[in-house]
PDB file of C-alpha atoms and ligand atoms in Angstrom:
ATOM      1  CA  UNK A   1       5.308  -5.378 -16.583  1.00  0.00           C
ATOM      2  CA  UNK A   2       3.430  -2.117 -16.339  1.00  0.00           C
ATOM      3  CA  UNK A   3       5.549   0.812 -17.401  1.00  0.00           C
ATOM      4  CA  UNK A   4       3.531   3.234 -15.315  1.00  0.00           C
ATOM      5  CA  UNK A   5       5.127   3.266 -11.986  1.00  0.00           C
ATOM      6  CA  UNK A   6       3.401   4.803  -8.975  1.00  0.00           C
ATOM      7  CA  UNK A   7       4.914   6.166  -5.859  1.00  0.00           C
ATOM      8  CA  UNK A   8       2.710   6.119  -2.745  1.00  0.00           C
ATOM      9  CA  UNK A   9       4.142   8.010   0.234  1.00  0.00           C
ATOM     10  CA  UNK A  10       2.943   6.582   3.579  1.00  0.00           C
ATOM     11  CA  UNK A  11       1.785   9.426   5.817  1.00  0.00           C
ATOM     12  CA  UNK A  12       2.550   7.157   8.788  1.00  0.00           C
ATOM     13  CA  UNK A  13       5.899   8.881   8.868  1.00  0.00           C
ATOM     14  CA  UNK A  14       4.484  12.410   8.278  1.00  0.00           C
ATOM     15  CA  UNK A  15       4.213  15.082  11.003  1.00  0.00           C
ATOM     16  CA  UNK A  16       0.818  14.170  12.547  1.00  0.00           C
ATOM     17  CA  UNK A  17       0.513  17.722  14.024  1.00  0.00           C
ATOM     18  CA  UNK A  18       0.372  19.068  10.446  1.00  0.00           C
ATOM     19  CA  UNK A  19      -1.225  16.166   8.461  1.00  0.00           C
ATOM     20  CA  UNK A  20      -3.196  18.282   5.942  1.00  0.00           C
ATOM     21  CA  UNK A  21      -0.155  20.307   5.034  1.00  0.00           C
ATOM     22  CA  UNK A  22       1.947  17.221   4.816  1.00  0.00           C
ATOM     23  CA  UNK A  23      -0.491  15.573   2.373  1.00  0.00           C
ATOM     24  CA  UNK A  24      -0.555  18.647   0.212  1.00  0.00           C
ATOM     25  CA  UNK A  25       3.213  19.018   0.263  1.00  0.00           C
ATOM     26  CA  UNK A  26       3.848  15.470  -0.772  1.00  0.00           C
ATOM     27  CA  UNK A  27       1.211  15.566  -3.561  1.00  0.00           C
ATOM     28  CA  UNK A  28       2.841  18.815  -4.803  1.00  0.00           C
ATOM     29  CA  UNK A  29       6.148  16.973  -4.688  1.00  0.00           C
ATOM     30  CA  UNK A  30       4.849  14.376  -7.180  1.00  0.00           C
ATOM     31  CA  UNK A  31       3.177  11.640  -5.062  1.00  0.00           C
ATOM     32  CA  UNK A  32       0.951   9.466  -7.286  1.00  0.00           C
ATOM     33  CA  UNK A  33      -1.147   8.049  -4.352  1.00  0.00           C
ATOM     34  CA  UNK A  34      -1.350   8.757  -0.623  1.00  0.00           C
ATOM     35  CA  UNK A  35      -0.822   5.578   1.355  1.00  0.00           C
ATOM     36  CA  UNK A  36      -2.915   5.568   4.583  1.00  0.00           C
ATOM     37  CA  UNK A  37      -1.780   2.941   7.157  1.00  0.00           C
ATOM     38  CA  UNK A  38      -4.592   1.947   9.520  1.00  0.00           C
ATOM     39  CA  UNK A  39      -3.432   0.124  12.666  1.00  0.00           C
ATOM     40  CA  UNK A  40      -5.669  -1.125  15.435  1.00  0.00           C
ATOM     41  CA  UNK A  41      -3.349  -2.380  18.262  1.00  0.00           C
ATOM     42  CA  UNK A  42      -4.815  -5.778  17.735  1.00  0.00           C
ATOM     43  CA  UNK A  43      -3.832  -7.114  14.311  1.00  0.00           C
ATOM     44  CA  UNK A  44      -0.677  -5.135  14.697  1.00  0.00           C
ATOM     45  CA  UNK A  45       0.991  -3.813  17.830  1.00  0.00           C
ATOM     46  CA  UNK A  46       0.508  -0.078  17.016  1.00  0.00           C
ATOM     47  CA  UNK A  47      -2.397   2.400  16.698  1.00  0.00           C
ATOM     48  CA  UNK A  48      -2.611   5.065  13.998  1.00  0.00           C
ATOM     49  CA  UNK A  49      -5.628   6.772  12.507  1.00  0.00           C
ATOM     50  CA  UNK A  50      -9.258   5.904  11.360  1.00  0.00           C
ATOM     51  CA  UNK A  51     -11.899   6.885   8.881  1.00  0.00           C
ATOM     52  CA  UNK A  52     -12.506  10.366  10.451  1.00  0.00           C
ATOM     53  CA  UNK A  53      -8.922  11.298   9.736  1.00  0.00           C
ATOM     54  CA  UNK A  54      -9.249   9.937   6.154  1.00  0.00           C
ATOM     55  CA  UNK A  55     -12.367  12.017   5.660  1.00  0.00           C
ATOM     56  CA  UNK A  56     -10.624  15.071   6.985  1.00  0.00           C
ATOM     57  CA  UNK A  57      -7.673  14.621   4.584  1.00  0.00           C
ATOM     58  CA  UNK A  58      -9.725  13.762   1.528  1.00  0.00           C
ATOM     59  CA  UNK A  59     -10.000  17.393   0.518  1.00  0.00           C
ATOM     60  CA  UNK A  60      -6.211  17.916   0.858  1.00  0.00           C
ATOM     61  CA  UNK A  61      -5.367  15.246  -1.724  1.00  0.00           C
ATOM     62  CA  UNK A  62      -6.142  15.447  -5.459  1.00  0.00           C
ATOM     63  CA  UNK A  63      -4.577  11.936  -5.894  1.00  0.00           C
ATOM     64  CA  UNK A  64      -6.082   8.538  -4.901  1.00  0.00           C
ATOM     65  CA  UNK A  65      -6.041   7.558  -1.242  1.00  0.00           C
ATOM     66  CA  UNK A  66      -4.683   4.047  -0.855  1.00  0.00           C
ATOM     67  CA  UNK A  67      -5.978   2.643   2.447  1.00  0.00           C
ATOM     68  CA  UNK A  68      -3.904  -0.213   3.986  1.00  0.00           C
ATOM     69  CA  UNK A  69      -6.018  -1.820   6.664  1.00  0.00           C
ATOM     70  CA  UNK A  70      -3.983  -3.586   9.417  1.00  0.00           C
ATOM     71  CA  UNK A  71      -7.127  -4.290  11.443  1.00  0.00           C
ATOM     72  CA  UNK A  72      -9.224  -7.267  12.619  1.00  0.00           C
ATOM     73  CA  UNK A  73     -12.124  -7.553  11.952  1.00  0.00           C
ATOM     74  CA  UNK A  74     -12.075  -5.880   8.563  1.00  0.00           C
ATOM     75  CA  UNK A  75     -15.583  -5.444   7.153  1.00  0.00           C
ATOM     76  CA  UNK A  76     -17.027  -2.575   9.244  1.00  0.00           C
ATOM     77  CA  UNK A  77     -13.855  -0.448   8.853  1.00  0.00           C
ATOM     78  CA  UNK A  78     -13.675  -1.183   5.104  1.00  0.00           C
ATOM     79  CA  UNK A  79     -17.166   0.254   4.734  1.00  0.00           C
ATOM     80  CA  UNK A  80     -16.329   3.224   6.892  1.00  0.00           C
ATOM     81  CA  UNK A  81     -13.283   4.005   4.782  1.00  0.00           C
ATOM     82  CA  UNK A  82     -15.248   3.772   1.571  1.00  0.00           C
ATOM     83  CA  UNK A  83     -17.641   6.333   3.005  1.00  0.00           C
ATOM     84  CA  UNK A  84     -14.715   8.465   4.118  1.00  0.00           C
ATOM     85  CA  UNK A  85     -13.436   8.846   0.598  1.00  0.00           C
ATOM     86  CA  UNK A  86     -10.885   6.117   0.137  1.00  0.00           C
ATOM     87  CA  UNK A  87     -10.205   5.054  -3.478  1.00  0.00           C
ATOM     88  CA  UNK A  88      -8.445   1.746  -2.872  1.00  0.00           C
ATOM     89  CA  UNK A  89      -8.885  -0.403   0.216  1.00  0.00           C
ATOM     90  CA  UNK A  90      -6.553  -3.325   0.959  1.00  0.00           C
ATOM     91  CA  UNK A  91      -6.632  -5.883   3.746  1.00  0.00           C
ATOM     92  CA  UNK A  92      -4.705  -8.884   5.043  1.00  0.00           C
ATOM     93  CA  UNK A  93      -6.573 -12.127   4.102  1.00  0.00           C
ATOM     94  CA  UNK A  94      -5.707 -13.642   7.527  1.00  0.00           C
ATOM     95  CA  UNK A  95      -7.590 -10.787   9.186  1.00  0.00           C
ATOM     96  CA  UNK A  96     -10.908 -11.439   7.377  1.00  0.00           C
ATOM     97  CA  UNK A  97     -13.105 -14.528   8.188  1.00  0.00           C
ATOM     98  CA  UNK A  98     -14.579 -14.433   4.622  1.00  0.00           C
ATOM     99  CA  UNK A  99     -12.079 -12.963   2.221  1.00  0.00           C
ATOM    100  CA  UNK A 100     -14.261 -13.287  -0.903  1.00  0.00           C
ATOM    101  CA  UNK A 101     -17.133 -11.502   0.880  1.00  0.00           C
ATOM    102  CA  UNK A 102     -14.868  -8.662   2.059  1.00  0.00           C
ATOM    103  CA  UNK A 103     -13.538  -8.150  -1.500  1.00  0.00           C
ATOM    104  CA  UNK A 104     -17.160  -7.949  -2.755  1.00  0.00           C
ATOM    105  CA  UNK A 105     -18.044  -5.508   0.029  1.00  0.00           C
ATOM    106  CA  UNK A 106     -15.227  -3.126  -1.014  1.00  0.00           C
ATOM    107  CA  UNK A 107     -16.090  -3.333  -4.701  1.00  0.00           C
ATOM    108  CA  UNK A 108     -19.785  -2.883  -3.893  1.00  0.00           C
ATOM    109  CA  UNK A 109     -18.846   0.379  -1.947  1.00  0.00           C
ATOM    110  CA  UNK A 110     -17.235   1.715  -5.142  1.00  0.00           C
ATOM    111  CA  UNK A 111     -13.568   1.232  -4.261  1.00  0.00           C
ATOM    112  CA  UNK A 112     -10.738  -0.833  -5.721  1.00  0.00           C
ATOM    113  CA  UNK A 113      -9.946  -3.864  -3.585  1.00  0.00           C
ATOM    114  CA  UNK A 114      -6.516  -5.177  -2.567  1.00  0.00           C
ATOM    115  CA  UNK A 115      -5.032  -8.135  -0.716  1.00  0.00           C
ATOM    116  CA  UNK A 116      -1.929  -7.731   1.471  1.00  0.00           C
ATOM    117  CA  UNK A 117       0.625 -10.466   2.162  1.00  0.00           C
ATOM    118  CA  UNK A 118       2.886 -10.464   5.202  1.00  0.00           C
ATOM    119  CA  UNK A 119       6.480 -11.557   4.849  1.00  0.00           C
ATOM    120  CA  UNK A 120       5.611 -15.221   5.866  1.00  0.00           C
ATOM    121  CA  UNK A 121       2.227 -15.416   4.190  1.00  0.00           C
ATOM    122  CA  UNK A 122       1.605 -17.610   1.127  1.00  0.00           C
ATOM    123  CA  UNK A 123       0.020 -16.181  -2.007  1.00  0.00           C
ATOM    124  CA  UNK A 124      -2.312 -19.251  -2.437  1.00  0.00           C
ATOM    125  CA  UNK A 125      -5.518 -17.321  -1.715  1.00  0.00           C
ATOM    126  CA  UNK A 126      -4.974 -15.499  -5.037  1.00  0.00           C
ATOM    127  CA  UNK A 127      -5.835 -18.729  -6.892  1.00  0.00           C
ATOM    128  CA  UNK A 128      -9.379 -18.407  -5.724  1.00  0.00           C
ATOM    129  CA  UNK A 129     -10.163 -14.636  -5.759  1.00  0.00           C
ATOM    130  CA  UNK A 130      -7.783 -13.035  -8.336  1.00  0.00           C
ATOM    131  CA  UNK A 131     -10.893 -12.142 -10.450  1.00  0.00           C
ATOM    132  CA  UNK A 132     -12.027  -9.850  -7.598  1.00  0.00           C
ATOM    133  CA  UNK A 133      -8.638  -8.197  -6.817  1.00  0.00           C
ATOM    134  CA  UNK A 134      -7.454  -4.900  -8.227  1.00  0.00           C
ATOM    135  CA  UNK A 135      -4.263  -4.754  -6.240  1.00  0.00           C
ATOM    136  CA  UNK A 136      -1.744  -7.106  -4.614  1.00  0.00           C
ATOM    137  CA  UNK A 137       0.369  -5.619  -1.858  1.00  0.00           C
ATOM    138  CA  UNK A 138       3.504  -7.482  -0.816  1.00  0.00           C
ATOM    139  CA  UNK A 139       4.864  -6.544   2.612  1.00  0.00           C
ATOM    140  CA  UNK A 140       8.597  -6.247   2.740  1.00  0.00           C
ATOM    141  CA  UNK A 141       8.590  -5.595   6.510  1.00  0.00           C
ATOM    142  CA  UNK A 142       6.392  -7.020   9.247  1.00  0.00           C
ATOM    143  CA  UNK A 143       3.459  -4.647   9.460  1.00  0.00           C
ATOM    144  CA  UNK A 144       3.119  -2.218  12.380  1.00  0.00           C
ATOM    145  CA  UNK A 145       5.907   0.353  12.122  1.00  0.00           C
ATOM    146  CA  UNK A 146       7.671   2.567   9.616  1.00  0.00           C
ATOM    147  CA  UNK A 147      11.425   2.715   9.293  1.00  0.00           C
ATOM    148  CA  UNK A 148      12.201  -0.939   9.274  1.00  0.00           C
ATOM    149  CA  UNK A 149      14.681  -2.692   6.974  1.00  0.00           C
ATOM    150  CA  UNK A 150      13.601  -4.313   3.681  1.00  0.00           C
ATOM    151  CA  UNK A 151      13.225  -8.191   3.949  1.00  0.00           C
ATOM    152  CA  UNK A 152      14.965  -9.614   0.901  1.00  0.00           C
ATOM    153  CA  UNK A 153      12.684 -12.670   0.554  1.00  0.00           C
ATOM    154  CA  UNK A 154       9.941 -10.252  -0.559  1.00  0.00           C
ATOM    155  CA  UNK A 155      11.737 -10.094  -3.906  1.00  0.00           C
ATOM    156  CA  UNK A 156      11.002 -13.759  -4.684  1.00  0.00           C
ATOM    157  CA  UNK A 157       7.405 -13.195  -3.588  1.00  0.00           C
ATOM    158  CA  UNK A 158       7.043 -10.188  -5.875  1.00  0.00           C
ATOM    159  CA  UNK A 159       8.265 -12.382  -8.733  1.00  0.00           C
ATOM    160  CA  UNK A 160       5.691 -15.011  -7.993  1.00  0.00           C
ATOM    161  CA  UNK A 161       2.918 -12.496  -7.572  1.00  0.00           C
ATOM    162  CA  UNK A 162       3.947 -10.906 -10.952  1.00  0.00           C
ATOM    163  CA  UNK A 163       3.573 -14.320 -12.633  1.00  0.00           C
ATOM    164  CA  UNK A 164       0.135 -14.860 -11.147  1.00  0.00           C
ATOM    165  CA  UNK A 165      -1.068 -11.365 -12.123  1.00  0.00           C
ATOM    166  CA  UNK A 166       0.263 -11.720 -15.717  1.00  0.00           C
ATOM    167  CA  UNK A 167      -1.364 -15.190 -16.059  1.00  0.00           C
ATOM    168  CA  UNK A 168      -4.685 -13.711 -14.937  1.00  0.00           C
ATOM    169  CA  UNK A 169      -4.639 -11.210 -17.757  1.00  0.00           C
ATOM    170  CA  UNK A 170      -6.279  -8.659 -15.400  1.00  0.00           C
ATOM    171  CA  UNK A 171      -5.259  -5.097 -14.764  1.00  0.00           C
ATOM    172  CA  UNK A 172      -3.885  -5.569 -11.207  1.00  0.00           C
ATOM    173  CA  UNK A 173      -1.296  -3.366  -9.562  1.00  0.00           C
ATOM    174  CA  UNK A 174       1.540  -4.975  -7.703  1.00  0.00           C
ATOM    175  CA  UNK A 175       2.508  -2.838  -4.747  1.00  0.00           C
ATOM    176  CA  UNK A 176       5.377  -3.227  -2.287  1.00  0.00           C
ATOM    177  CA  UNK A 177       5.449  -1.765   1.230  1.00  0.00           C
ATOM    178  CA  UNK A 178       8.264  -1.521   3.730  1.00  0.00           C
ATOM    179  CA  UNK A 179      11.844  -0.383   3.642  1.00  0.00           C
ATOM    180  CA  UNK A 180      11.709   1.100   0.096  1.00  0.00           C
ATOM    181  CA  UNK A 181      14.343   3.718  -0.661  1.00  0.00           C
ATOM    182  CA  UNK A 182      15.954   5.195  -3.819  1.00  0.00           C
ATOM    183  CA  UNK A 183      18.804   2.680  -3.475  1.00  0.00           C
ATOM    184  CA  UNK A 184      16.658  -0.461  -3.585  1.00  0.00           C
ATOM    185  CA  UNK A 185      13.576   0.606  -5.591  1.00  0.00           C
ATOM    186  CA  UNK A 186      15.144  -0.527  -8.924  1.00  0.00           C
ATOM    187  CA  UNK A 187      15.681  -4.069  -7.684  1.00  0.00           C
ATOM    188  CA  UNK A 188      12.102  -4.179  -6.393  1.00  0.00           C
ATOM    189  CA  UNK A 189      10.800  -2.957  -9.815  1.00  0.00           C
ATOM    190  CA  UNK A 190      13.012  -5.518 -11.625  1.00  0.00           C
ATOM    191  CA  UNK A 191      11.242  -8.227  -9.545  1.00  0.00           C
ATOM    192  CA  UNK A 192       7.960  -7.079 -10.994  1.00  0.00           C
ATOM    193  CA  UNK A 193       6.516  -4.367  -8.703  1.00  0.00           C
ATOM    194  CA  UNK A 194       4.900  -1.334 -10.240  1.00  0.00           C
ATOM    195  CA  UNK A 195       3.732   0.632  -7.182  1.00  0.00           C
ATOM    196  CA  UNK A 196       5.975   1.602  -4.231  1.00  0.00           C
ATOM    197  CA  UNK A 197       5.082   2.665  -0.790  1.00  0.00           C
ATOM    198  CA  UNK A 198       7.682   4.745   1.026  1.00  0.00           C
ATOM    199  CA  UNK A 199       7.282   6.366   4.390  1.00  0.00           C
ATOM    200  CA  UNK A 200      10.469   7.187   6.239  1.00  0.00           C
ATOM    201  CA  UNK A 201      12.509   7.543   3.065  1.00  0.00           C
ATOM    202  CA  UNK A 202      10.310  10.487   1.946  1.00  0.00           C
ATOM    203  CA  UNK A 203       9.092  12.085   5.173  1.00  0.00           C
ATOM    204  CA  UNK A 204      12.490  11.672   6.871  1.00  0.00           C
ATOM    205  CA  UNK A 205      13.946  14.184   4.423  1.00  0.00           C
ATOM    206  CA  UNK A 206      13.352  17.865   4.152  1.00  0.00           C
ATOM    207  CA  UNK A 207      12.888  17.974   0.335  1.00  0.00           C
ATOM    208  CA  UNK A 208      10.147  15.503  -0.626  1.00  0.00           C
ATOM    209  CA  UNK A 209      10.398  16.290  -4.315  1.00  0.00           C
ATOM    210  CA  UNK A 210      14.135  15.461  -4.316  1.00  0.00           C
ATOM    211  CA  UNK A 211      13.451  12.033  -2.868  1.00  0.00           C
ATOM    212  CA  UNK A 212      10.555  11.254  -5.175  1.00  0.00           C
ATOM    213  CA  UNK A 213      12.617  12.522  -8.218  1.00  0.00           C
ATOM    214  CA  UNK A 214      15.489  10.312  -7.238  1.00  0.00           C
ATOM    215  CA  UNK A 215      13.176   7.231  -6.958  1.00  0.00           C
ATOM    216  CA  UNK A 216      11.760   8.085 -10.412  1.00  0.00           C
ATOM    217  CA  UNK A 217      15.239   8.447 -11.832  1.00  0.00           C
ATOM    218  CA  UNK A 218      16.099   4.994 -10.567  1.00  0.00           C
ATOM    219  CA  UNK A 219      12.930   3.585 -12.069  1.00  0.00           C
ATOM    220  CA  UNK A 220      13.731   5.196 -15.363  1.00  0.00           C
ATOM    221  CA  UNK A 221      17.205   3.634 -15.487  1.00  0.00           C
TER     222      UNK A 221
HETATM  223  C1  LIG B   1       4.081  -0.732   7.894  1.00  0.00           C
HETATM  224  C2  LIG B   1       3.339   0.163   6.909  1.00  0.00           C
HETATM  225  C3  LIG B   1       4.162   0.857   5.927  1.00  0.00           C
HETATM  226  C4  LIG B   1       5.161   1.766   6.522  1.00  0.00           C
HETATM  227  C5  LIG B   1       6.246   1.971   5.483  1.00  0.00           C
HETATM  228  O1  LIG B   1       3.175  -1.457   8.638  1.00  0.00           O
HETATM  229  O2  LIG B   1       2.358  -0.676   6.260  1.00  0.00           O
HETATM  230  O3  LIG B   1       3.340   1.491   4.954  1.00  0.00           O
HETATM  231  O4  LIG B   1       4.598   2.974   6.809  1.00  0.00           O
HETATM  232  O5  LIG B   1       7.243   2.730   6.063  1.00  0.00           O
HETATM  233  P1  LIG B   1       8.751   2.685   5.570  1.00  0.00           P
HETATM  234  O6  LIG B   1       8.735   3.135   4.192  1.00  0.00           O
HETATM  235  O7  LIG B   1       9.445   3.653   6.493  1.00  0.00           O
HETATM  236  O8  LIG B   1       9.213   1.269   5.758  1.00  0.00           O
HETATM  237 ZN1  LIG B   2       1.284   0.290   4.474  1.00  0.00          ZN
END
């Protein structure tokens, strides 16, 4: 298991009226990545922000921007986010007609590529494309909204994903998204995750640094 844990605050729960300030504050508070949730009111029943907002925020973040696409179709937006300054781009395999081609498109655009698995989605596609994946993202809520409760079956899926990643011998991050808080992050890390998205747990508190520090303290236990 990777010892270098990453915490990726999701700005879906930030104050949208002050997004640039929010990104700077949470980076100053110790965020390792900025998690950028893109929703299209089609693949998921909610609408958030697109590549123009990513481009506007790029200069406010000195850490990688981790784009989570919850959109269908994927390819045109993946290209637009690469041009907008994204560092990592992840998509749901069931949202892309040609998963292998989309992974190549993201890599060809100079970004790290990730696959995202919904709570009821199997990991089987990894058998065929793991050589083209830099990140596996396990959803521990159904995508579309922040502030939902952690779905426990995600722990078993994280364990299985960890085995596949270790067997591949590749440097692939294992990220978890949904319902992560200081009081469950240790269990999620024990299952094999090394990268943690947290939206409401961080932006729902006044002191972002205190929350991120408490998560790191749990991870260091
Ligand atoms: C859900 C998003 C998540 C969400 C996490 O569709 O992918 O990134 O913002 O929010 P919390 O941490 O509040 O569950
Ligand atoms: Zn997300």
